[in-house]
Amino acid sequence: MRDEMATLLGWQQEGRPFALATVIDTSRSAPRPAGAVLAVHPDGRIAGNVSGGCVEPAVVGLCQEVLAEGGTRRMRFGYSDDEAFTVGLTCGGEVEVLVRRIEPGTLAIEPLAAALSMDRPVALLTVVESEADPGLVGSSLVVTADAVHGDLASTQLGHVLTLEGRATLGVGGVSLRRLGAHGQRLEDGVTVLFESFADRPRLVVLGAIDYAAAVATVGRFLGYHVTICDARAAFATRDRFPDADEIVVDWPHRYLASTVLDARSAICVLTHDPKFDVPALLEALHGPAGYIGVMGSRKTHEDRLDRLRAAGATDDELERLHSPIGLALGGRSPQETAIAIAAELVMVRNNATGLPLRTTSGPIHPERTVSTDAPPNVAGLILAAGSGRRFSAEGGTGPKLLADVSGRPLVAHAIDGARHAGLDPLVVVLPPGSEALRAAIIAADPDVRLVVNSAAASGIASSVAAGLDALGRLPGDERSDDELPGACVVLLADQPGIGASTIDAVLEAWRRTGRPARARYDDGPGHPVVLPRTDWSRIGAHLRPAAKDIGSDEGARSMLDDLEVVEVVIAGPAPVDVDVPHDLSRAAPAHRTAR
């Protein structure tokens, strides 16, 4: 929808209805992804496409029906002998399309268009199925980090969808999710299409040479936010790089140290000069960028590797380099070289082979799968061993984690969030002598494994270590090593607002990189934190002495800094961490239990 947004905004500003068809599901070799749209104006104008031309005539017909009669239509198009030539989807794929009539003002296009034009993360959430209330179909929300718009905004379902939508803003993507009529995660009366538009991934091009101009042009075409950086002001000018979003005059290594990148980011080093290359690459290799490419001949590459090793780079770090940069397409000009670099960027981004399609078999557009060395199942580790002294000192009645939030104990909401995210097994770390808390947890979920941390008074670090120890040797666990959790998600028992979508977003970063991951909110890093099983022994060894010597949260923070954690941007402030009784009124749980 991003590409069609200017047209849709213009149509809505005319004050006339139009029909909007959205791909809500695909399978096999469907030519367009979920989220693709086609719109039809009353005067016959068409914007967008949903299948690359295969089923457009049929979808346009549905749009015309909806414009004339109102309501919504939902239809699935697939290949069969009978319909191969009448409908035209001969690629063997299937697409499911929702068609609705958009009345003036009913779809919050203005805030959606504004967010996209400013490259701000935004999500469009649309109800595509509702068993109890068919009238909800087509209702939508537009969610940003600090605002929500749409006809569901004031409802309980809208409240839950707002929380879930905000958790997707840092990662983007399209998905169908099933919820209860009021947003219950374990029910399926309502199906919602989530279309999340993250801010554009970054492409940082180091070296203001003629090749960089061509890379900037093709990078912007691929949807990157392009930055050109060079220490030479005479070369780094707007006239030379009209397609760059940003031009920075600075030493490349200094700029990389000061800017924010993530696993979606790409760095292309085109400087050809060791005094620029080596410091910049050392900085890049210590960061989270998912692609680091370096221009140069094979001889230059070998010399560069020697210099980097001498400067302290490890062999594992050097394996991350794509050098010489690009795929072997044989081109020489800046434009041909930029295409070769772009091709490698796309290949890496999609975990593809880069081979000619005629030499491969299987789907042309395979489902994106994640490859990690760890097993896919994930455990949960909830830290509930805090003393709660501040809560009591400020007038709280009884143990903090048993305080009532929306009719249930505070600790029960953290358990709900973990279960709704599919975390299993689930371990909760308790302080000594906490029988009432133990009883409340068992009542909330009898399958939770309870661990008592005898050193709980020394701080959170010791509780993480105790939980990891327990996950490594759960009593009665007969699973093989291959069936053990590949990672665990660490949550705080007094932070009920962390929803399954936030957990899913941080888990996706771990699955993509194999590295520890945590959420980063507007006010800094926070939970959830994902710890890969391959790091558990090292983490435990780090935390046990840390818990004895420095206590509190400092040992845990120090450990995360040492592990080169991938941070996932979650738009908005961190969910409320209940410290004092006043916090209870602001600690809205992310879920409503379906028990």
XYZ file of C-alpha atoms in Angstrom:
595
model
C 0.000 0.000 0.000
C 2.943 2.345 0.490
C 3.298 2.893 -3.282
C -0.407 3.610 -3.795
C -0.825 5.880 -0.786
C -0.593 9.225 -2.618
C -3.307 8.134 -5.072
C -5.627 6.846 -2.321
C -5.160 10.040 -0.342
C -6.104 12.105 -3.389
C -9.221 10.008 -3.999
C -10.371 10.334 -0.399
C -9.847 14.088 -0.487
C -12.232 14.229 -3.484
C -15.006 13.177 -1.096
C -16.138 10.183 -3.163
C -16.151 6.472 -2.222
C -13.780 4.012 -3.852
C -13.285 0.248 -3.684
C -10.176 -1.230 -2.114
C -9.050 -4.834 -2.647
C -6.364 -6.171 -0.319
C -4.503 -9.479 -0.548
C -5.025 -11.023 2.895
C -3.466 -14.457 2.306
C -1.255 -16.220 -0.251
C 0.169 -19.675 -0.852
C 2.655 -21.367 -3.162
C 3.897 -19.181 -6.028
C 1.547 -16.256 -5.603
C 3.082 -13.338 -7.528
C 2.219 -10.620 -4.989
C 2.531 -10.752 -1.178
C -0.141 -10.285 1.444
C -0.830 -6.576 1.832
C -0.787 -5.821 -1.913
C -3.732 -3.631 -2.915
C -5.788 -2.675 -5.942
C -8.165 0.283 -5.793
C -10.946 1.263 -8.215
C -12.317 4.795 -8.490
C -15.997 5.341 -9.470
C -14.850 6.821 -12.779
C -12.945 3.613 -13.614
C -9.410 4.609 -12.687
C -7.313 1.794 -11.201
C -4.332 1.971 -8.862
C -2.089 -0.880 -7.731
C -2.294 -4.612 -8.432
C -2.847 -7.798 -6.465
C -1.397 -10.491 -8.733
C 0.856 -8.943 -11.354
C -1.998 -9.102 -13.868
C -3.197 -12.666 -13.320
C -6.549 -12.003 -11.627
C -6.870 -8.248 -11.977
C -9.955 -8.360 -14.255
C -11.865 -10.517 -11.759
C -10.832 -8.345 -8.826
C -11.780 -5.165 -10.680
C -15.195 -6.753 -11.257
C -15.565 -7.412 -7.526
C -14.584 -3.827 -6.810
C -17.237 -2.558 -9.182
C -19.842 -4.754 -7.457
C -18.880 -3.365 -4.067
C -18.990 0.208 -5.359
C -22.489 -0.387 -6.693
C -23.942 -2.475 -3.860
C -21.821 -1.719 -0.792
C -20.668 -4.284 1.779
C -17.576 -6.439 1.457
C -16.492 -9.385 -0.675
C -13.906 -12.033 0.153
C -12.734 -14.434 -2.537
C -9.887 -16.882 -3.064
C -8.328 -17.294 -6.502
C -6.340 -20.402 -7.324
C -5.182 -22.504 -10.247
C -7.315 -25.306 -11.652
C -7.909 -26.781 -15.101
C -11.376 -25.218 -15.235
C -10.342 -21.724 -14.261
C -6.767 -21.504 -15.535
C -7.699 -19.435 -18.562
C -10.872 -17.759 -17.313
C -9.256 -16.267 -14.216
C -5.670 -16.468 -15.371
C -3.749 -17.476 -12.205
C -1.645 -19.980 -14.109
C 1.408 -19.664 -11.862
C 0.063 -22.329 -9.523
C -0.329 -19.957 -6.578
C -3.357 -18.860 -4.620
C -4.408 -15.435 -3.384
C -7.263 -14.475 -1.099
C -8.625 -10.978 -1.528
C -10.834 -8.805 0.681
C -12.742 -6.101 -1.210
C -14.471 -3.267 0.644
C -16.098 0.050 -0.179
C -14.233 2.967 1.409
C -16.573 5.804 2.213
C -15.092 9.302 2.601
C -13.504 9.590 6.014
C -13.997 5.950 7.083
C -10.395 4.857 6.506
C -7.795 6.948 8.323
C -5.722 7.518 5.197
C -4.474 10.964 6.217
C -2.532 9.846 9.327
C -1.380 6.709 7.505
C -0.100 8.767 4.570
C 1.499 11.319 6.897
C 3.406 8.654 8.807
C 4.629 6.996 5.621
C 5.707 10.296 4.083
C 7.796 11.070 7.187
C 9.189 7.506 7.290
C 7.612 6.933 10.709
C 6.573 3.392 11.700
C 2.831 2.852 11.328
C 0.450 -0.108 11.272
C -2.901 -0.574 9.544
C -5.094 -3.200 11.231
C -8.207 -4.375 9.385
C -10.906 -6.812 10.542
C -11.367 -9.353 7.754
C -13.652 -11.812 9.557
C -15.957 -11.604 12.586
C -18.228 -14.463 13.596
C -20.241 -12.636 16.261
C -20.555 -9.286 14.485
C -20.211 -9.413 10.682
C -20.591 -5.641 10.665
C -17.055 -5.350 12.003
C -15.596 -6.672 8.733
C -13.703 -3.864 7.049
C -13.294 -1.848 10.267
C -9.737 -0.660 10.774
C -7.227 1.098 12.974
C -4.168 3.145 12.085
C -1.638 2.861 14.906
C 1.530 4.890 15.469
C 3.775 5.109 18.506
C 1.790 7.966 20.005
C -1.648 7.932 18.371
C -4.456 5.696 17.143
C -7.125 6.482 14.537
C -10.132 4.578 13.225
C -13.571 3.274 14.044
C -12.310 0.636 16.509
C -10.204 3.020 18.605
C -12.646 3.315 21.532
C -13.484 -0.395 21.830
C -11.889 -3.092 23.989
C -10.874 -4.928 20.812
C -9.304 -1.692 19.578
C -7.367 -1.291 22.827
C -5.835 -4.751 22.491
C -5.153 -4.256 18.785
C -3.418 -0.961 19.542
C -1.011 -2.708 21.911
C -0.439 -5.543 19.462
C -0.007 -3.151 16.544
C 2.557 -1.018 18.351
C 4.616 -4.113 19.064
C 4.960 -4.686 15.295
C 6.170 -1.182 14.429
C 9.838 -1.980 14.831
C 9.832 -4.974 12.477
C 7.096 -4.412 9.884
C 5.467 -7.171 7.856
C 2.013 -8.528 7.081
C 0.166 -11.228 9.001
C -3.294 -12.558 9.811
C -4.080 -12.926 13.509
C -7.081 -14.469 15.234
C -8.433 -13.046 18.459
C -11.567 -13.173 20.575
C -14.322 -10.633 20.083
C -12.760 -8.453 22.794
C -9.156 -9.194 21.897
C -8.623 -12.428 23.824
C -5.494 -14.083 22.435
C -6.647 -17.683 22.965
C -9.938 -17.285 21.087
C -10.570 -16.965 17.360
C -13.839 -15.160 16.738
C -12.190 -12.240 14.927
C -9.531 -12.338 12.202
C -7.434 -9.207 11.745
C -5.016 -8.305 8.962
C -1.915 -6.605 10.389
C -0.035 -4.442 7.872
C 2.934 -2.918 9.658
C 5.202 -0.435 7.914
C 8.493 -0.165 9.779
C 10.784 2.733 9.099
C 12.906 2.019 6.046
C 16.034 -0.081 6.598
C 19.269 1.871 6.357
C 21.912 1.677 3.654
C 25.110 3.486 4.668
C 27.502 4.060 1.766
C 31.016 5.019 2.836
C 32.997 6.857 0.175
C 31.616 9.635 -2.045
C 32.783 8.216 -5.382
C 30.920 7.844 -8.670
C 29.992 4.238 -7.847
C 28.350 5.497 -4.647
C 25.922 7.652 -6.628
C 24.676 4.627 -8.562
C 24.433 2.566 -5.340
C 22.402 5.357 -3.727
C 19.960 5.384 -6.650
C 19.366 1.637 -6.667
C 19.325 1.499 -2.856
C 16.532 4.038 -2.702
C 14.651 2.061 -5.363
C 14.903 -1.014 -3.108
C 13.344 0.901 -0.217
C 16.424 1.819 1.805
C 17.031 5.081 3.612
C 20.365 5.941 1.988
C 23.193 7.788 3.739
C 26.391 8.864 1.960
C 29.334 9.479 4.293
C 32.764 10.854 3.398
C 35.277 12.970 5.269
C 35.907 15.117 2.166
C 33.365 17.933 1.993
C 34.165 18.705 -1.631
C 32.990 15.247 -2.694
C 30.019 14.733 -0.356
C 27.574 17.184 -1.944
C 23.884 17.146 -2.839
C 24.653 17.867 -6.489
C 26.664 14.632 -6.747
C 24.167 12.494 -4.794
C 20.631 13.696 -5.539
C 19.053 10.339 -4.596
C 20.626 10.090 -1.133
C 18.336 10.764 1.819
C 21.232 12.030 3.899
C 24.783 13.253 3.191
C 27.254 13.298 6.068
C 30.701 14.891 6.092
C 32.648 12.965 8.726
C 35.201 10.233 9.123
C 33.348 6.989 8.356
C 34.387 5.159 11.543
C 33.344 8.114 13.675
C 29.977 8.310 11.940
C 29.326 4.566 12.359
C 30.089 4.855 16.060
C 27.556 7.662 16.466
C 24.627 6.447 14.361
C 21.927 3.849 15.099
C 21.847 0.691 12.977
C 20.078 -2.637 13.344
C 20.073 -6.090 11.780
C 18.201 -4.779 8.722
C 20.935 -2.247 7.987
C 23.483 -2.571 5.189
C 26.920 -0.948 4.986
C 28.775 -0.583 1.676
C 32.410 0.459 2.008
C 33.572 1.957 -1.296
C 36.468 4.116 -0.074
C 39.431 2.082 -1.474
C 41.715 3.627 1.138
C 43.086 1.722 4.177
C 43.083 4.811 6.390
C 39.301 4.971 5.872
C 38.534 1.276 5.331
C 40.157 -0.379 8.326
C 38.800 1.871 11.133
C 35.338 1.895 9.512
C 35.245 -1.889 9.107
C 36.363 -2.474 12.688
C 33.472 -0.291 13.826
C 31.031 -2.003 11.441
C 32.061 -5.492 12.569
C 31.294 -4.567 16.170
C 27.788 -3.452 15.221
C 24.538 -5.222 14.301
C 24.352 -4.514 10.528
C 23.104 -7.540 8.601
C 25.228 -6.795 5.523
C 28.752 -5.386 5.304
C 30.155 -5.205 1.768
C 33.560 -3.878 0.735
C 34.727 -2.859 -2.738
C 38.153 -3.824 -4.033
C 40.117 -6.390 -5.991
C 40.935 -9.816 -4.592
C 44.484 -8.626 -3.870
C 43.112 -5.598 -2.040
C 40.776 -7.897 -0.137
C 43.631 -10.097 1.111
C 45.677 -7.059 2.143
C 42.644 -5.636 3.934
C 42.103 -8.883 5.852
C 45.731 -8.791 7.038
C 45.313 -5.214 8.250
C 42.052 -6.035 10.039
C 43.587 -9.077 11.768
C 46.511 -6.952 12.877
C 44.028 -4.450 14.309
C 42.318 -7.199 16.349
C 39.495 -8.492 14.139
C 38.695 -12.187 14.681
C 38.133 -14.764 11.949
C 34.445 -15.017 12.950
C 34.062 -11.278 12.480
C 35.831 -11.335 9.110
C 33.426 -14.044 7.913
C 30.704 -11.386 7.974
C 32.376 -9.397 5.186
C 31.009 -9.567 1.649
C 34.255 -8.814 -0.111
C 34.771 -8.262 -2.953
C 31.304 -6.738 -2.862
C 28.428 -7.837 -5.111
C 27.485 -10.803 -7.287
C 29.604 -11.852 -10.255
C 27.603 -10.249 -13.088
C 30.641 -9.144 -15.098
C 29.738 -5.444 -15.235
C 32.253 -2.628 -15.012
C 30.373 0.661 -15.106
C 29.102 2.312 -11.902
C 25.529 1.414 -12.868
C 26.338 -2.239 -13.597
C 28.361 -2.473 -10.382
C 25.480 -0.988 -8.404
C 23.129 -3.646 -9.843
C 25.579 -6.369 -8.754
C 25.688 -4.888 -5.245
C 21.903 -4.550 -5.147
C 21.511 -8.160 -6.252
C 23.682 -9.325 -3.369
C 21.736 -7.148 -0.928
C 18.457 -8.734 -2.053
C 19.993 -12.213 -1.913
C 21.238 -11.746 1.649
C 18.024 -10.073 2.799
C 15.976 -13.030 1.542
C 18.464 -15.759 2.502
C 18.501 -16.829 -1.164
C 21.098 -18.543 -3.382
C 21.665 -15.971 -6.119
C 21.605 -18.771 -8.719
C 19.800 -18.490 -12.086
C 16.207 -19.667 -11.658
C 16.582 -22.081 -14.554
C 19.149 -24.030 -12.513
C 16.933 -24.318 -9.421
C 13.741 -26.178 -8.590
C 10.855 -25.633 -6.204
C 8.829 -22.456 -5.616
C 10.149 -19.288 -7.210
C 8.881 -17.349 -4.185
C 9.520 -19.748 -1.302
C 8.208 -19.083 2.166
C 10.827 -17.209 4.139
C 12.272 -19.584 6.686
C 14.666 -18.861 9.491
C 17.796 -20.898 9.964
C 19.523 -21.029 13.325
C 21.722 -23.626 14.967
C 19.390 -23.773 17.941
C 16.129 -25.711 18.171
C 13.039 -23.621 17.455
C 11.075 -24.113 20.691
C 11.522 -21.353 23.249
C 11.252 -21.369 27.045
C 10.001 -18.584 29.267
C 11.779 -17.306 32.387
C 9.731 -15.000 34.625
C 11.592 -13.205 37.409
C 9.356 -12.970 40.484
C 11.937 -12.963 43.281
C 12.085 -9.212 43.969
C 11.474 -8.041 47.502
C 8.803 -5.444 46.713
C 10.091 -3.263 49.567
C 9.343 -0.002 47.777
C 5.773 -1.145 47.095
C 5.243 -1.783 50.811
C 7.019 1.403 51.859
C 4.688 3.468 49.671
C 1.572 2.035 51.332
C 0.990 -1.140 49.326
C -1.100 -3.824 51.012
C 0.251 -7.360 50.863
C 2.845 -8.780 48.436
C 3.238 -6.668 45.292
C 2.880 -9.575 42.856
C -0.460 -10.548 44.423
C -1.918 -7.049 43.948
C -5.103 -6.959 41.888
C -4.840 -5.868 38.250
C -8.033 -6.245 36.189
C -9.381 -8.833 38.613
C -6.319 -11.101 38.768
C -2.975 -11.103 40.608
C -0.256 -9.029 38.971
C 1.960 -12.081 38.463
C -0.792 -13.929 36.542
C -0.656 -11.398 33.708
C 3.041 -12.041 33.088
C 2.253 -15.763 32.898
C -0.582 -15.052 30.427
C 1.739 -13.063 28.187
C 4.327 -15.828 28.152
C 1.775 -18.537 27.393
C 0.076 -16.516 24.676
C 3.471 -16.191 22.994
C 3.826 -19.993 23.051
C 6.693 -20.130 25.560
C 7.201 -23.647 26.906
C 8.472 -24.739 29.368
C 7.782 -21.779 31.619
C 9.922 -21.252 34.726
C 9.122 -18.704 37.439
C 11.884 -17.769 39.899
C 10.628 -17.089 43.453
C 12.247 -15.811 46.649
C 12.450 -18.072 49.698
C 9.363 -18.312 51.916
C 6.781 -17.208 49.354
C 3.976 -19.720 49.853
C 1.145 -17.314 48.998
C 2.865 -16.316 45.769
C 3.521 -19.961 44.934
C -0.174 -20.780 45.427
C -1.284 -17.876 43.203
C 1.053 -18.942 40.401
C -0.114 -22.554 40.515
C -3.722 -21.353 40.436
C -2.944 -19.243 37.367
C -1.080 -22.030 35.535
C -0.498 -25.452 37.128
C 2.104 -26.339 34.464
C 4.554 -23.619 35.478
C 7.866 -24.867 36.903
C 8.782 -23.038 40.131
C 12.383 -22.362 41.191
C 13.399 -20.838 44.531
C 16.418 -18.510 44.379
C 18.049 -18.622 47.802
C 20.233 -15.640 46.782
C 17.298 -13.495 45.638
C 18.276 -10.654 47.969
C 21.481 -10.104 45.965
C 19.586 -8.937 42.897
C 18.106 -9.822 39.539
C 21.335 -11.283 38.163
C 21.204 -14.199 40.595
C 17.597 -14.935 39.611
C 18.498 -15.114 35.926
C 21.349 -17.506 36.765
C 19.041 -19.672 38.901
C 16.432 -19.794 36.151
C 18.948 -20.770 33.476
C 20.321 -23.503 35.740
C 16.807 -24.861 36.167
C 16.069 -24.774 32.438
C 19.169 -26.868 31.842
C 17.977 -29.661 34.131
C 14.190 -29.598 34.502
C 13.031 -32.506 36.669
C 11.235 -35.217 34.724
C 12.345 -33.777 31.386
C 12.955 -36.708 29.006
C 13.644 -34.676 25.879
C 16.803 -35.155 23.892
C 19.289 -32.323 23.406
C 17.705 -31.590 20.013
C 14.321 -31.104 21.683
C 15.485 -28.742 24.415
C 14.607 -25.025 24.157
C 16.697 -23.102 21.674
C 16.407 -19.969 23.775
C 14.546 -18.488 26.697
C 12.628 -15.238 26.958
C 13.270 -13.350 30.200
C 10.281 -11.376 31.521
C 9.551 -9.425 34.697
C 6.609 -10.564 36.804
C 5.686 -6.966 37.658
C 5.488 -5.747 34.038
C 2.080 -6.969 32.800
C 1.913 -4.806 29.670
C 4.366 -6.883 27.598
C 2.234 -8.627 24.994
C 2.805 -11.593 22.731
C 3.511 -9.337 19.746
C 6.419 -7.693 21.558
C 7.774 -11.105 22.523
C 7.349 -12.320 18.932
C 9.218 -9.281 17.567
C 12.233 -9.849 19.822
C 12.189 -13.588 19.105
C 12.262 -12.837 15.389
C 15.507 -10.871 15.872
C 17.065 -13.880 17.621
C 15.886 -16.269 14.927
C 17.267 -14.003 12.215
C 20.688 -13.453 13.806
C 21.202 -16.263 16.343
C 22.270 -13.587 18.853
C 20.731 -12.433 22.162
C 18.018 -9.844 21.619
C 16.045 -7.358 23.688
C 13.432 -4.666 23.243
C 14.363 -1.001 22.979
C 11.598 1.463 23.801
C 11.560 5.242 23.469
C 12.917 5.500 27.024
C 15.694 2.923 26.623
C 16.310 -0.838 26.524
C 14.069 -3.200 28.446
C 12.320 -6.554 28.540
C 11.667 -8.996 27.009
C 15.218 -10.304 26.603
C 15.953 -13.433 24.532
C 18.955 -15.526 25.612
C 20.074 -18.308 23.198
C 20.720 -21.694 24.797
C 24.246 -21.698 23.353
C 25.034 -18.769 25.666
C 23.401 -20.063 28.866
C 26.579 -21.505 30.411
C 28.560 -18.348 29.678
C 25.743 -16.147 30.988
C 25.438 -18.174 34.182
C 29.176 -18.024 34.793
C 29.064 -14.257 34.322
C 26.025 -13.651 36.498
C 26.841 -15.748 39.534
C 29.907 -13.736 40.591
C 28.212 -10.552 39.429
C 25.257 -11.260 41.684
C 27.556 -11.692 44.682
C 29.767 -8.715 44.005
C 27.579 -5.990 42.537
C 24.000 -7.181 42.902
C 20.820 -5.455 41.754
C 20.436 -4.985 37.988
C 24.045 -4.001 37.272
C 25.277 -7.567 36.768
C 22.521 -8.325 34.266
C 23.111 -5.089 32.351
C 26.850 -5.735 32.228
C 26.240 -9.238 30.918
C 23.980 -7.985 28.108
C 26.522 -5.367 27.063
C 29.187 -8.082 26.792
C 26.978 -10.309 24.620
C 26.484 -7.841 21.706
C 22.722 -7.911 22.022
C 20.517 -7.157 18.998
C 18.006 -4.465 19.922
C 14.492 -4.417 18.471
C 12.829 -1.003 18.370
C 9.356 -1.108 19.952
C 7.628 2.202 19.356
C 6.439 4.049 22.451
C 7.495 3.993 26.098
C 8.203 0.741 27.933
C 5.183 -0.929 29.580
C 4.734 0.103 33.201
C 6.976 -1.704 35.673
C 4.988 -1.782 38.919
C 7.151 -0.402 41.726
C 4.638 1.491 43.885
C 0.856 1.170 44.423
C 0.141 4.128 42.121
C 1.609 2.157 39.219
C -1.183 -0.430 39.438
C -3.721 1.953 37.890
C -1.441 2.434 34.861
C -0.400 -1.203 34.457
C -2.911 -2.324 31.857
C -2.305 -5.987 30.979
C -1.576 -6.746 27.352
C -3.989 -9.695 27.412
C -7.347 -10.720 28.715
C -7.215 -14.285 29.917
C -9.409 -16.822 28.132
C -9.533 -19.193 31.084
